Amino acid sequence: RQLPAMVQSKVADDACFGRSLFERFSKLGQKKHLLNIQYRMHPSISSFPNRKFYEERIIDAPNVKETSYERRFIEGEMYGSYSFIHVARGKEDFDKGRSPRNLVEAAVISQVVAKLFKEYSVSKQEVSVGVVSPYKGQVGL
């Protein structure tokens, strides 16, 4: 189960290039085999896609169960493997009429990331932060 290929050309779409390589092999009768061990995500993150999309057939590798995946450099539940932050007073507007964005959400996440970097700079730890937004207009903020 993977995202489909992105086709921008009508000619490519007409030639069925919107199908993934795996879909093409499958249609030709090649056997499928699920790669059922994941090596990258903390189990608390992998549990959702495993339940929702893979009928709990994906196994977490031993490396993602190690205590190094459990470390918290900053105290607080929000600073675990992942966080969902509810922003009550945020409101969407539109970036030049095209893509929604939420300035309050962007300000809140900017404060959270600034705090993370401040805490990490004191501890001299390397930091890597990912922020996911469903809005293209918000990504550039």
JSON list of C-alpha atoms in Angstrom, two decimals:
[
{"chain": "A", "resi": 1, "resn": "ARG", "atom": "CA", "xyz": [0.00, 0.00, 0.00]},
{"chain": "A", "resi": 2, "resn": "GLN", "atom": "CA", "xyz": [1.80, 3.04, -1.20]},
{"chain": "A", "resi": 3, "resn": "LEU", "atom": "CA", "xyz": [0.89, 6.45, -2.51]},
{"chain": "A", "resi": 4, "resn": "PRO", "atom": "CA", "xyz": [0.27, 6.47, -6.25]},
{"chain": "A", "resi": 5, "resn": "ALA", "atom": "CA", "xyz": [2.80, 7.93, -8.65]},
{"chain": "A", "resi": 6, "resn": "MET", "atom": "CA", "xyz": [2.27, 11.62, -9.33]},
{"chain": "A", "resi": 7, "resn": "VAL", "atom": "CA", "xyz": [1.65, 12.33, -13.00]},
{"chain": "A", "resi": 8, "resn": "GLN", "atom": "CA", "xyz": [1.56, 15.91, -14.26]},
{"chain": "A", "resi": 9, "resn": "SER", "atom": "CA", "xyz": [1.42, 15.29, -17.99]},
{"chain": "A", "resi": 10, "resn": "LYS", "atom": "CA", "xyz": [-1.71, 14.17, -19.87]},
{"chain": "A", "resi": 11, "resn": "VAL", "atom": "CA", "xyz": [0.49, 12.10, -22.21]},
{"chain": "A", "resi": 12, "resn": "ALA", "atom": "CA", "xyz": [2.08, 10.31, -19.23]},
{"chain": "A", "resi": 13, "resn": "ASP", "atom": "CA", "xyz": [-1.35, 9.81, -17.65]},
{"chain": "A", "resi": 14, "resn": "ASP", "atom": "CA", "xyz": [-2.72, 8.35, -20.90]},
{"chain": "A", "resi": 15, "resn": "ALA", "atom": "CA", "xyz": [0.25, 5.94, -20.94]},
{"chain": "A", "resi": 16, "resn": "CYS", "atom": "CA", "xyz": [-0.77, 4.77, -17.43]},
{"chain": "A", "resi": 17, "resn": "PHE", "atom": "CA", "xyz": [2.38, 6.13, -15.79]},
{"chain": "A", "resi": 18, "resn": "GLY", "atom": "CA", "xyz": [0.22, 6.98, -12.77]},
{"chain": "A", "resi": 19, "resn": "ARG", "atom": "CA", "xyz": [0.62, 3.35, -11.70]},
{"chain": "A", "resi": 20, "resn": "SER", "atom": "CA", "xyz": [3.50, 2.53, -9.39]},
{"chain": "A", "resi": 21, "resn": "LEU", "atom": "CA", "xyz": [6.17, 0.05, -10.40]},
{"chain": "A", "resi": 22, "resn": "PHE", "atom": "CA", "xyz": [4.80, -2.36, -7.80]},
{"chain": "A", "resi": 23, "resn": "GLU", "atom": "CA", "xyz": [1.29, -2.06, -9.24]},
{"chain": "A", "resi": 24, "resn": "ARG", "atom": "CA", "xyz": [2.64, -2.82, -12.72]},
{"chain": "A", "resi": 25, "resn": "PHE", "atom": "CA", "xyz": [4.47, -5.93, -11.50]},
{"chain": "A", "resi": 26, "resn": "SER", "atom": "CA", "xyz": [1.37, -7.08, -9.63]},
{"chain": "A", "resi": 27, "resn": "LYS", "atom": "CA", "xyz": [-0.79, -6.73, -12.75]},
{"chain": "A", "resi": 28, "resn": "LEU", "atom": "CA", "xyz": [1.76, -8.89, -14.61]},
{"chain": "A", "resi": 29, "resn": "GLY", "atom": "CA", "xyz": [1.25, -11.67, -12.06]},
{"chain": "A", "resi": 30, "resn": "GLN", "atom": "CA", "xyz": [4.33, -11.12, -9.89]},
{"chain": "A", "resi": 31, "resn": "LYS", "atom": "CA", "xyz": [3.83, -12.28, -6.31]},
{"chain": "A", "resi": 32, "resn": "LYS", "atom": "CA", "xyz": [3.65, -9.66, -3.56]},
{"chain": "A", "resi": 33, "resn": "HIS", "atom": "CA", "xyz": [5.55, -9.90, -0.31]},
{"chain": "A", "resi": 34, "resn": "LEU", "atom": "CA", "xyz": [4.95, -7.56, 2.61]},
{"chain": "A", "resi": 35, "resn": "LEU", "atom": "CA", "xyz": [8.12, -6.19, 4.17]},
{"chain": "A", "resi": 36, "resn": "ASN", "atom": "CA", "xyz": [6.85, -6.59, 7.70]},
{"chain": "A", "resi": 37, "resn": "ILE", "atom": "CA", "xyz": [9.62, -5.20, 9.91]},
{"chain": "A", "resi": 38, "resn": "GLN", "atom": "CA", "xyz": [10.00, -1.46, 10.40]},
{"chain": "A", "resi": 39, "resn": "TYR", "atom": "CA", "xyz": [13.30, -0.04, 11.64]},
{"chain": "A", "resi": 40, "resn": "ARG", "atom": "CA", "xyz": [12.73, 3.72, 11.86]},
{"chain": "A", "resi": 41, "resn": "MET", "atom": "CA", "xyz": [9.70, 4.73, 13.92]},
{"chain": "A", "resi": 42, "resn": "HIS", "atom": "CA", "xyz": [9.19, 4.59, 17.65]},
{"chain": "A", "resi": 43, "resn": "PRO", "atom": "CA", "xyz": [6.48, 1.97, 18.36]},
{"chain": "A", "resi": 44, "resn": "SER", "atom": "CA", "xyz": [4.12, 4.69, 19.61]},
{"chain": "A", "resi": 45, "resn": "ILE", "atom": "CA", "xyz": [4.29, 6.24, 16.13]},
{"chain": "A", "resi": 46, "resn": "SER", "atom": "CA", "xyz": [4.18, 3.02, 14.09]},
{"chain": "A", "resi": 47, "resn": "SER", "atom": "CA", "xyz": [1.16, 1.63, 15.95]},
{"chain": "A", "resi": 48, "resn": "PHE", "atom": "CA", "xyz": [-1.34, 3.89, 14.11]},
{"chain": "A", "resi": 49, "resn": "PRO", "atom": "CA", "xyz": [-0.43, 2.97, 10.50]},
{"chain": "A", "resi": 50, "resn": "ASN", "atom": "CA", "xyz": [0.10, -0.63, 11.57]},
{"chain": "A", "resi": 51, "resn": "ARG", "atom": "CA", "xyz": [-3.47, -0.86, 12.92]},
{"chain": "A", "resi": 52, "resn": "LYS", "atom": "CA", "xyz": [-5.15, 1.32, 10.31]},
{"chain": "A", "resi": 53, "resn": "PHE", "atom": "CA", "xyz": [-3.47, 0.15, 7.09]},
{"chain": "A", "resi": 54, "resn": "TYR", "atom": "CA", "xyz": [-1.59, -3.11, 7.72]},
{"chain": "A", "resi": 55, "resn": "GLU", "atom": "CA", "xyz": [-3.96, -5.13, 9.94]},
{"chain": "A", "resi": 56, "resn": "GLU", "atom": "CA", "xyz": [-1.24, -5.24, 12.65]},
{"chain": "A", "resi": 57, "resn": "ARG", "atom": "CA", "xyz": [1.13, -7.28, 10.45]},
{"chain": "A", "resi": 58, "resn": "ILE", "atom": "CA", "xyz": [4.10, -4.92, 10.85]},
{"chain": "A", "resi": 59, "resn": "ILE", "atom": "CA", "xyz": [6.67, -5.76, 13.55]},
{"chain": "A", "resi": 60, "resn": "ASP", "atom": "CA", "xyz": [8.83, -3.15, 15.29]},
{"chain": "A", "resi": 61, "resn": "ALA", "atom": "CA", "xyz": [12.52, -4.06, 15.02]},
{"chain": "A", "resi": 62, "resn": "PRO", "atom": "CA", "xyz": [14.52, -4.39, 18.26]},
{"chain": "A", "resi": 63, "resn": "ASN", "atom": "CA", "xyz": [16.43, -1.15, 17.62]},
{"chain": "A", "resi": 64, "resn": "VAL", "atom": "CA", "xyz": [13.26, 0.98, 17.88]},
{"chain": "A", "resi": 65, "resn": "LYS", "atom": "CA", "xyz": [12.39, -0.63, 21.21]},
{"chain": "A", "resi": 66, "resn": "GLU", "atom": "CA", "xyz": [15.69, 0.40, 22.82]},
{"chain": "A", "resi": 67, "resn": "THR", "atom": "CA", "xyz": [15.73, 2.93, 25.63]},
{"chain": "A", "resi": 68, "resn": "SER", "atom": "CA", "xyz": [17.47, 5.47, 23.38]},
{"chain": "A", "resi": 69, "resn": "TYR", "atom": "CA", "xyz": [14.12, 5.84, 21.58]},
{"chain": "A", "resi": 70, "resn": "GLU", "atom": "CA", "xyz": [12.49, 6.66, 24.94]},
{"chain": "A", "resi": 71, "resn": "ARG", "atom": "CA", "xyz": [14.82, 9.48, 25.98]},
{"chain": "A", "resi": 72, "resn": "ARG", "atom": "CA", "xyz": [13.34, 12.83, 26.81]},
{"chain": "A", "resi": 73, "resn": "PHE", "atom": "CA", "xyz": [15.76, 15.72, 26.90]},
{"chain": "A", "resi": 74, "resn": "ILE", "atom": "CA", "xyz": [13.03, 18.09, 27.99]},
{"chain": "A", "resi": 75, "resn": "GLU", "atom": "CA", "xyz": [10.53, 17.18, 30.69]},
{"chain": "A", "resi": 76, "resn": "GLY", "atom": "CA", "xyz": [6.86, 17.15, 29.83]},
{"chain": "A", "resi": 77, "resn": "GLU", "atom": "CA", "xyz": [4.51, 14.85, 27.99]},
{"chain": "A", "resi": 78, "resn": "MET", "atom": "CA", "xyz": [4.55, 17.09, 24.95]},
{"chain": "A", "resi": 79, "resn": "TYR", "atom": "CA", "xyz": [8.22, 16.33, 24.29]},
{"chain": "A", "resi": 80, "resn": "GLY", "atom": "CA", "xyz": [7.96, 12.60, 23.56]},
{"chain": "A", "resi": 81, "resn": "SER", "atom": "CA", "xyz": [8.37, 10.81, 20.23]},
{"chain": "A", "resi": 82, "resn": "TYR", "atom": "CA", "xyz": [5.54, 12.87, 18.75]},
{"chain": "A", "resi": 83, "resn": "SER", "atom": "CA", "xyz": [3.04, 15.49, 19.88]},
{"chain": "A", "resi": 84, "resn": "PHE", "atom": "CA", "xyz": [-0.35, 16.74, 18.80]},
{"chain": "A", "resi": 85, "resn": "ILE", "atom": "CA", "xyz": [-0.93, 20.28, 19.98]},
{"chain": "A", "resi": 86, "resn": "HIS", "atom": "CA", "xyz": [-4.48, 21.60, 20.16]},
{"chain": "A", "resi": 87, "resn": "VAL", "atom": "CA", "xyz": [-4.63, 25.31, 19.29]},
{"chain": "A", "resi": 88, "resn": "ALA", "atom": "CA", "xyz": [-8.07, 26.50, 20.36]},
{"chain": "A", "resi": 89, "resn": "ARG", "atom": "CA", "xyz": [-8.14, 30.05, 19.01]},
{"chain": "A", "resi": 90, "resn": "GLY", "atom": "CA", "xyz": [-6.56, 29.47, 15.64]},
{"chain": "A", "resi": 91, "resn": "LYS", "atom": "CA", "xyz": [-8.48, 30.35, 12.51]},
{"chain": "A", "resi": 92, "resn": "GLU", "atom": "CA", "xyz": [-7.70, 29.59, 8.89]},
{"chain": "A", "resi": 93, "resn": "ASP", "atom": "CA", "xyz": [-7.32, 32.31, 6.32]},
{"chain": "A", "resi": 94, "resn": "PHE", "atom": "CA", "xyz": [-6.11, 31.98, 2.76]},
{"chain": "A", "resi": 95, "resn": "ASP", "atom": "CA", "xyz": [-2.63, 32.68, 1.42]},
{"chain": "A", "resi": 96, "resn": "LYS", "atom": "CA", "xyz": [-3.37, 34.99, -1.52]},
{"chain": "A", "resi": 97, "resn": "GLY", "atom": "CA", "xyz": [-6.67, 33.16, -1.94]},
{"chain": "A", "resi": 98, "resn": "ARG", "atom": "CA", "xyz": [-5.12, 29.77, -2.69]},
{"chain": "A", "resi": 99, "resn": "SER", "atom": "CA", "xyz": [-3.97, 27.71, 0.27]},
{"chain": "A", "resi": 100, "resn": "PRO", "atom": "CA", "xyz": [-5.31, 27.81, 3.82]},
{"chain": "A", "resi": 101, "resn": "ARG", "atom": "CA", "xyz": [-3.01, 28.76, 6.66]},
{"chain": "A", "resi": 102, "resn": "ASN", "atom": "CA", "xyz": [-3.42, 29.32, 10.36]},
{"chain": "A", "resi": 103, "resn": "LEU", "atom": "CA", "xyz": [-1.22, 32.10, 11.74]},
{"chain": "A", "resi": 104, "resn": "VAL", "atom": "CA", "xyz": [-1.97, 31.25, 15.39]},
{"chain": "A", "resi": 105, "resn": "GLU", "atom": "CA", "xyz": [-0.93, 27.61, 14.88]},
{"chain": "A", "resi": 106, "resn": "ALA", "atom": "CA", "xyz": [2.25, 28.77, 13.14]},
{"chain": "A", "resi": 107, "resn": "ALA", "atom": "CA", "xyz": [3.07, 31.12, 16.05]},
{"chain": "A", "resi": 108, "resn": "VAL", "atom": "CA", "xyz": [2.48, 28.37, 18.63]},
{"chain": "A", "resi": 109, "resn": "ILE", "atom": "CA", "xyz": [4.70, 25.86, 16.85]},
{"chain": "A", "resi": 110, "resn": "SER", "atom": "CA", "xyz": [7.39, 28.54, 16.39]},
{"chain": "A", "resi": 111, "resn": "GLN", "atom": "CA", "xyz": [7.41, 29.04, 20.17]},
{"chain": "A", "resi": 112, "resn": "VAL", "atom": "CA", "xyz": [7.59, 25.30, 20.82]},
{"chain": "A", "resi": 113, "resn": "VAL", "atom": "CA", "xyz": [10.48, 24.83, 18.37]},
{"chain": "A", "resi": 114, "resn": "ALA", "atom": "CA", "xyz": [12.31, 27.87, 19.80]},
{"chain": "A", "resi": 115, "resn": "LYS", "atom": "CA", "xyz": [12.01, 26.36, 23.29]},
{"chain": "A", "resi": 116, "resn": "LEU", "atom": "CA", "xyz": [13.30, 23.02, 22.03]},
{"chain": "A", "resi": 117, "resn": "PHE", "atom": "CA", "xyz": [16.36, 24.61, 20.42]},
{"chain": "A", "resi": 118, "resn": "LYS", "atom": "CA", "xyz": [17.02, 26.71, 23.54]},
{"chain": "A", "resi": 119, "resn": "GLU", "atom": "CA", "xyz": [16.92, 23.62, 25.78]},
{"chain": "A", "resi": 120, "resn": "TYR", "atom": "CA", "xyz": [19.09, 21.62, 23.41]},
{"chain": "A", "resi": 121, "resn": "SER", "atom": "CA", "xyz": [21.66, 24.41, 23.04]},
{"chain": "A", "resi": 122, "resn": "VAL", "atom": "CA", "xyz": [22.14, 24.38, 26.82]},
{"chain": "A", "resi": 123, "resn": "SER", "atom": "CA", "xyz": [22.61, 20.60, 26.85]},
{"chain": "A", "resi": 124, "resn": "LYS", "atom": "CA", "xyz": [24.77, 20.62, 23.68]},
{"chain": "A", "resi": 125, "resn": "GLN", "atom": "CA", "xyz": [22.65, 17.83, 22.24]},
{"chain": "A", "resi": 126, "resn": "GLU", "atom": "CA", "xyz": [21.96, 17.57, 18.52]},
{"chain": "A", "resi": 127, "resn": "VAL", "atom": "CA", "xyz": [18.33, 18.25, 17.68]},
{"chain": "A", "resi": 128, "resn": "SER", "atom": "CA", "xyz": [16.13, 17.21, 14.79]},
{"chain": "A", "resi": 129, "resn": "VAL", "atom": "CA", "xyz": [12.54, 18.44, 14.61]},
{"chain": "A", "resi": 130, "resn": "GLY", "atom": "CA", "xyz": [9.86, 17.72, 12.03]},
{"chain": "A", "resi": 131, "resn": "VAL", "atom": "CA", "xyz": [6.67, 19.73, 11.71]},
{"chain": "A", "resi": 132, "resn": "VAL", "atom": "CA", "xyz": [3.79, 18.44, 9.59]},
{"chain": "A", "resi": 133, "resn": "SER", "atom": "CA", "xyz": [1.14, 20.78, 8.23]},
{"chain": "A", "resi": 134, "resn": "PRO", "atom": "CA", "xyz": [-1.71, 19.90, 5.89]},
{"chain": "A", "resi": 135, "resn": "TYR", "atom": "CA", "xyz": [-1.61, 23.41, 4.44]},
{"chain": "A", "resi": 136, "resn": "LYS", "atom": "CA", "xyz": [0.91, 24.41, 1.77]},
{"chain": "A", "resi": 137, "resn": "GLY", "atom": "CA", "xyz": [0.30, 28.07, 2.66]},
{"chain": "A", "resi": 138, "resn": "GLN", "atom": "CA", "xyz": [1.30, 27.39, 6.26]},
{"chain": "A", "resi": 139, "resn": "VAL", "atom": "CA", "xyz": [4.54, 25.59, 5.44]},
{"chain": "A", "resi": 140, "resn": "GLY", "atom": "CA", "xyz": [6.21, 28.80, 4.29]},
{"chain": "A", "resi": 141, "resn": "LEU", "atom": "CA", "xyz": [5.43, 30.73, 7.48]}
]
